């Protein structure tokens, strides 16, 4: 059975040939004998390139979507943390004449330094026992620009407005 022209068709993509020698012992557990090699059929040339052309765009969309989601999640957490730090500062120092809530908010989130963060608060009307509320917001553009475009007639995902809110009791 080890003839030079013997070909066994096992799957539509591959065939076994006994024309070259295979010295891997693990092939014997597959029912292959010494000297059989798995080869691609000649008409399957370029199939891997076509498969990659089909799968690669989907993988890139997943990768870009993951990066964009991570960035949005990070900015949202930073906005909320900055608003909380500003509310804490306003609650403790509400009676100070030099109360700078916006400066405290922007200093609390250095990762937001390149973004136009809007800060609003009601610290001027804060009295002991009342609540102070600090709100931070930003219009976040896409990191890649890829998700700015709408697909199939829908609007794009970006720019997206993110808001963080911090509330604390004044003087206590």
PDB file of C-alpha atoms in Angstrom:
ATOM      1  CA  UNK A   1       0.000   0.000   0.000  1.00  0.00           C
ATOM      2  CA  UNK A   2       2.957   2.329   0.032  1.00  0.00           C
ATOM      3  CA  UNK A   3       2.886   2.985  -3.714  1.00  0.00           C
ATOM      4  CA  UNK A   4       4.150   6.301  -4.982  1.00  0.00           C
ATOM      5  CA  UNK A   5       0.906   7.289  -6.691  1.00  0.00           C
ATOM      6  CA  UNK A   6      -1.565   6.294  -3.927  1.00  0.00           C
ATOM      7  CA  UNK A   7      -3.807   9.142  -2.722  1.00  0.00           C
ATOM      8  CA  UNK A   8      -6.519   8.736  -0.092  1.00  0.00           C
ATOM      9  CA  UNK A   9      -9.214  11.432  -0.011  1.00  0.00           C
ATOM     10  CA  UNK A  10     -10.223  11.951   3.641  1.00  0.00           C
ATOM     11  CA  UNK A  11     -11.780  15.422   3.677  1.00  0.00           C
ATOM     12  CA  UNK A  12     -12.704  17.882   0.957  1.00  0.00           C
ATOM     13  CA  UNK A  13      -9.785  20.113   1.927  1.00  0.00           C
ATOM     14  CA  UNK A  14      -6.964  17.703   2.583  1.00  0.00           C
ATOM     15  CA  UNK A  15      -5.704  14.473   1.131  1.00  0.00           C
ATOM     16  CA  UNK A  16      -3.050  12.025   2.221  1.00  0.00           C
ATOM     17  CA  UNK A  17      -0.082  11.310   0.065  1.00  0.00           C
ATOM     18  CA  UNK A  18       2.535   8.651   0.579  1.00  0.00           C
ATOM     19  CA  UNK A  19       5.044  10.255  -1.750  1.00  0.00           C
ATOM     20  CA  UNK A  20       6.973  12.049   1.029  1.00  0.00           C
ATOM     21  CA  UNK A  21       8.180  10.803   4.378  1.00  0.00           C
ATOM     22  CA  UNK A  22       6.673  11.911   7.669  1.00  0.00           C
ATOM     23  CA  UNK A  23       8.675  11.035  10.734  1.00  0.00           C
ATOM     24  CA  UNK A  24       6.301  12.207  13.456  1.00  0.00           C
ATOM     25  CA  UNK A  25       5.254   9.292  15.706  1.00  0.00           C
ATOM     26  CA  UNK A  26       1.971  10.981  16.678  1.00  0.00           C
ATOM     27  CA  UNK A  27       0.667  10.428  13.137  1.00  0.00           C
ATOM     28  CA  UNK A  28       0.460   6.713  13.853  1.00  0.00           C
ATOM     29  CA  UNK A  29      -2.299   7.264  16.446  1.00  0.00           C
ATOM     30  CA  UNK A  30      -4.387   8.873  13.711  1.00  0.00           C
ATOM     31  CA  UNK A  31      -4.255   5.714  11.661  1.00  0.00           C
ATOM     32  CA  UNK A  32      -1.526   7.054   9.413  1.00  0.00           C
ATOM     33  CA  UNK A  33       1.447   4.960   8.548  1.00  0.00           C
ATOM     34  CA  UNK A  34       5.048   6.020   8.308  1.00  0.00           C
ATOM     35  CA  UNK A  35       5.512   8.061   5.167  1.00  0.00           C
ATOM     36  CA  UNK A  36       2.079   9.725   4.921  1.00  0.00           C
ATOM     37  CA  UNK A  37       1.809  13.500   4.886  1.00  0.00           C
ATOM     38  CA  UNK A  38      -1.220  15.759   5.060  1.00  0.00           C
ATOM     39  CA  UNK A  39      -1.238  18.094   2.028  1.00  0.00           C
ATOM     40  CA  UNK A  40      -3.629  20.738   0.763  1.00  0.00           C
ATOM     41  CA  UNK A  41      -5.341  20.130  -2.515  1.00  0.00           C
ATOM     42  CA  UNK A  42      -4.072  22.420  -5.285  1.00  0.00           C
ATOM     43  CA  UNK A  43      -7.502  23.976  -5.881  1.00  0.00           C
ATOM     44  CA  UNK A  44      -7.625  25.246  -2.258  1.00  0.00           C
ATOM     45  CA  UNK A  45      -4.912  27.839  -2.801  1.00  0.00           C
ATOM     46  CA  UNK A  46      -5.904  31.248  -1.442  1.00  0.00           C
ATOM     47  CA  UNK A  47      -8.683  29.906   0.782  1.00  0.00           C
ATOM     48  CA  UNK A  48      -6.946  31.187   3.913  1.00  0.00           C
ATOM     49  CA  UNK A  49      -6.709  34.681   2.420  1.00  0.00           C
ATOM     50  CA  UNK A  50     -10.415  34.688   1.592  1.00  0.00           C
ATOM     51  CA  UNK A  51     -11.327  33.471   5.069  1.00  0.00           C
ATOM     52  CA  UNK A  52      -9.127  36.161   6.611  1.00  0.00           C
ATOM     53  CA  UNK A  53     -10.763  38.819   4.430  1.00  0.00           C
ATOM     54  CA  UNK A  54     -14.156  37.729   5.754  1.00  0.00           C
ATOM     55  CA  UNK A  55     -13.196  37.418   9.432  1.00  0.00           C
ATOM     56  CA  UNK A  56     -10.735  40.337   9.801  1.00  0.00           C
ATOM     57  CA  UNK A  57     -13.316  43.186   9.582  1.00  0.00           C
ATOM     58  CA  UNK A  58     -15.433  41.545  12.259  1.00  0.00           C
ATOM     59  CA  UNK A  59     -12.415  41.127  14.528  1.00  0.00           C
ATOM     60  CA  UNK A  60     -11.403  44.754  13.980  1.00  0.00           C
ATOM     61  CA  UNK A  61     -14.903  45.995  14.869  1.00  0.00           C
ATOM     62  CA  UNK A  62     -14.789  43.930  18.066  1.00  0.00           C
ATOM     63  CA  UNK A  63     -11.317  45.278  18.913  1.00  0.00           C
ATOM     64  CA  UNK A  64     -12.241  48.909  18.251  1.00  0.00           C
ATOM     65  CA  UNK A  65     -15.516  48.517  20.146  1.00  0.00           C
ATOM     66  CA  UNK A  66     -13.667  47.096  23.136  1.00  0.00           C
ATOM     67  CA  UNK A  67     -11.185  49.968  23.127  1.00  0.00           C
ATOM     68  CA  UNK A  68     -13.948  52.575  22.852  1.00  0.00           C
ATOM     69  CA  UNK A  69     -16.000  50.943  25.614  1.00  0.00           C
ATOM     70  CA  UNK A  70     -12.961  50.860  27.899  1.00  0.00           C
ATOM     71  CA  UNK A  71     -12.297  54.538  27.296  1.00  0.00           C
ATOM     72  CA  UNK A  72     -15.926  55.534  27.907  1.00  0.00           C
ATOM     73  CA  UNK A  73     -15.960  53.459  31.098  1.00  0.00           C
ATOM     74  CA  UNK A  74     -12.726  55.089  32.297  1.00  0.00           C
ATOM     75  CA  UNK A  75     -13.962  58.627  31.582  1.00  0.00           C
ATOM     76  CA  UNK A  76     -17.301  57.919  33.287  1.00  0.00           C
ATOM     77  CA  UNK A  77     -15.548  56.641  36.410  1.00  0.00           C
ATOM     78  CA  UNK A  78     -13.193  59.631  36.411  1.00  0.00           C
ATOM     79  CA  UNK A  79     -16.100  62.089  36.083  1.00  0.00           C
ATOM     80  CA  UNK A  80     -17.980  60.482  38.965  1.00  0.00           C
ATOM     81  CA  UNK A  81     -14.870  60.363  41.152  1.00  0.00           C
ATOM     82  CA  UNK A  82     -14.050  64.007  40.382  1.00  0.00           C
ATOM     83  CA  UNK A  83     -17.609  65.108  41.184  1.00  0.00           C
ATOM     84  CA  UNK A  84     -17.443  63.192  44.460  1.00  0.00           C
ATOM     85  CA  UNK A  85     -14.116  64.864  45.357  1.00  0.00           C
ATOM     86  CA  UNK A  86     -15.577  68.289  44.525  1.00  0.00           C
ATOM     87  CA  UNK A  87     -18.679  67.629  46.619  1.00  0.00           C
ATOM     88  CA  UNK A  88     -16.533  66.519  49.557  1.00  0.00           C
ATOM     89  CA  UNK A  89     -14.382  69.648  49.272  1.00  0.00           C
ATOM     90  CA  UNK A  90     -17.484  71.867  49.074  1.00  0.00           C
ATOM     91  CA  UNK A  91     -19.144  70.102  52.019  1.00  0.00           C
ATOM     92  CA  UNK A  92     -16.104  70.560  54.249  1.00  0.00           C
ATOM     93  CA  UNK A  93     -15.094  74.083  53.140  1.00  0.00           C
ATOM     94  CA  UNK A  94     -18.560  75.516  52.332  1.00  0.00           C
ATOM     95  CA  UNK A  95     -18.002  78.538  54.576  1.00  0.00           C
ATOM     96  CA  UNK A  96     -14.593  79.480  53.122  1.00  0.00           C
ATOM     97  CA  UNK A  97     -14.499  82.633  51.025  1.00  0.00           C
ATOM     98  CA  UNK A  98     -11.962  81.096  48.632  1.00  0.00           C
ATOM     99  CA  UNK A  99     -13.974  77.978  47.862  1.00  0.00           C
ATOM    100  CA  UNK A 100     -12.856  76.633  44.453  1.00  0.00           C
ATOM    101  CA  UNK A 101     -14.958  73.586  43.621  1.00  0.00           C
ATOM    102  CA  UNK A 102     -14.070  73.552  39.927  1.00  0.00           C
ATOM    103  CA  UNK A 103     -10.334  73.615  40.639  1.00  0.00           C
ATOM    104  CA  UNK A 104     -10.732  70.739  43.084  1.00  0.00           C
ATOM    105  CA  UNK A 105     -12.751  68.730  40.562  1.00  0.00           C
ATOM    106  CA  UNK A 106     -10.242  69.206  37.761  1.00  0.00           C
ATOM    107  CA  UNK A 107      -7.311  68.428  40.067  1.00  0.00           C
ATOM    108  CA  UNK A 108      -9.019  65.220  41.245  1.00  0.00           C
ATOM    109  CA  UNK A 109      -9.169  63.778  37.717  1.00  0.00           C
ATOM    110  CA  UNK A 110      -5.872  64.274  35.888  1.00  0.00           C
ATOM    111  CA  UNK A 111      -6.945  61.716  33.261  1.00  0.00           C
ATOM    112  CA  UNK A 112      -9.569  64.228  32.070  1.00  0.00           C
ATOM    113  CA  UNK A 113      -7.031  67.012  31.474  1.00  0.00           C
ATOM    114  CA  UNK A 114      -7.366  66.929  27.672  1.00  0.00           C
ATOM    115  CA  UNK A 115     -11.164  67.101  27.742  1.00  0.00           C
ATOM    116  CA  UNK A 116     -13.470  70.096  28.137  1.00  0.00           C
ATOM    117  CA  UNK A 117     -15.066  69.182  31.483  1.00  0.00           C
ATOM    118  CA  UNK A 118     -18.005  71.335  32.587  1.00  0.00           C
ATOM    119  CA  UNK A 119     -18.522  71.642  36.350  1.00  0.00           C
ATOM    120  CA  UNK A 120     -21.653  72.932  38.056  1.00  0.00           C
ATOM    121  CA  UNK A 121     -22.380  73.074  41.781  1.00  0.00           C
ATOM    122  CA  UNK A 122     -24.672  74.606  44.370  1.00  0.00           C
ATOM    123  CA  UNK A 123     -21.935  75.200  46.958  1.00  0.00           C
ATOM    124  CA  UNK A 124     -22.850  78.890  47.333  1.00  0.00           C
ATOM    125  CA  UNK A 125     -26.197  77.979  48.900  1.00  0.00           C
ATOM    126  CA  UNK A 126     -24.775  75.248  51.102  1.00  0.00           C
ATOM    127  CA  UNK A 127     -25.561  75.522  54.814  1.00  0.00           C
ATOM    128  CA  UNK A 128     -24.875  73.055  57.619  1.00  0.00           C
ATOM    129  CA  UNK A 129     -27.218  70.101  57.310  1.00  0.00           C
ATOM    130  CA  UNK A 130     -28.072  70.751  53.631  1.00  0.00           C
ATOM    131  CA  UNK A 131     -26.703  68.818  50.681  1.00  0.00           C
ATOM    132  CA  UNK A 132     -24.220  70.080  48.143  1.00  0.00           C
ATOM    133  CA  UNK A 133     -24.360  68.626  44.641  1.00  0.00           C
ATOM    134  CA  UNK A 134     -21.526  68.789  42.131  1.00  0.00           C
ATOM    135  CA  UNK A 135     -22.119  67.730  38.532  1.00  0.00           C
ATOM    136  CA  UNK A 136     -19.406  67.109  35.969  1.00  0.00           C
ATOM    137  CA  UNK A 137     -20.071  66.528  32.291  1.00  0.00           C
ATOM    138  CA  UNK A 138     -18.142  66.134  29.076  1.00  0.00           C
ATOM    139  CA  UNK A 139     -18.960  65.567  25.411  1.00  0.00           C
ATOM    140  CA  UNK A 140     -16.663  62.676  24.563  1.00  0.00           C
ATOM    141  CA  UNK A 141     -15.567  62.202  20.971  1.00  0.00           C
ATOM    142  CA  UNK A 142     -14.601  58.831  19.578  1.00  0.00           C
ATOM    143  CA  UNK A 143     -10.993  57.793  20.030  1.00  0.00           C
ATOM    144  CA  UNK A 144     -10.787  56.194  16.577  1.00  0.00           C
ATOM    145  CA  UNK A 145     -13.525  58.013  14.659  1.00  0.00           C
ATOM    146  CA  UNK A 146     -14.768  54.661  13.419  1.00  0.00           C
ATOM    147  CA  UNK A 147     -17.924  54.617  15.556  1.00  0.00           C
ATOM    148  CA  UNK A 148     -18.874  58.210  14.676  1.00  0.00           C
ATOM    149  CA  UNK A 149     -20.534  57.025  11.503  1.00  0.00           C
ATOM    150  CA  UNK A 150     -24.030  55.616  11.561  1.00  0.00           C
ATOM    151  CA  UNK A 151     -24.604  52.138  10.224  1.00  0.00           C
ATOM    152  CA  UNK A 152     -27.640  51.272   8.134  1.00  0.00           C
ATOM    153  CA  UNK A 153     -29.270  54.682   8.605  1.00  0.00           C
ATOM    154  CA  UNK A 154     -28.828  54.872  12.374  1.00  0.00           C
ATOM    155  CA  UNK A 155     -27.011  57.779  14.025  1.00  0.00           C
ATOM    156  CA  UNK A 156     -23.438  57.278  15.184  1.00  0.00           C
ATOM    157  CA  UNK A 157     -22.582  56.427  18.772  1.00  0.00           C
ATOM    158  CA  UNK A 158     -20.305  59.417  19.268  1.00  0.00           C
ATOM    159  CA  UNK A 159     -20.046  62.126  20.454  1.00  0.00           C
ATOM    160  CA  UNK A 160     -21.563  60.919  23.685  1.00  0.00           C
ATOM    161  CA  UNK A 161     -22.348  63.097  26.723  1.00  0.00           C
ATOM    162  CA  UNK A 162     -21.157  61.637  30.007  1.00  0.00           C
ATOM    163  CA  UNK A 163     -22.152  63.004  33.412  1.00  0.00           C
ATOM    164  CA  UNK A 164     -20.893  62.394  36.928  1.00  0.00           C
ATOM    165  CA  UNK A 165     -22.718  63.518  40.070  1.00  0.00           C
ATOM    166  CA  UNK A 166     -21.458  63.787  43.649  1.00  0.00           C
ATOM    167  CA  UNK A 167     -23.684  64.673  46.623  1.00  0.00           C
ATOM    168  CA  UNK A 168     -22.518  65.261  50.214  1.00  0.00           C
ATOM    169  CA  UNK A 169     -24.008  66.787  53.343  1.00  0.00           C
ATOM    170  CA  UNK A 170     -22.578  70.212  54.141  1.00  0.00           C
ATOM    171  CA  UNK A 171     -20.719  70.634  57.393  1.00  0.00           C
ATOM    172  CA  UNK A 172     -21.028  67.111  58.488  1.00  0.00           C
TER     173      UNK A 172
END
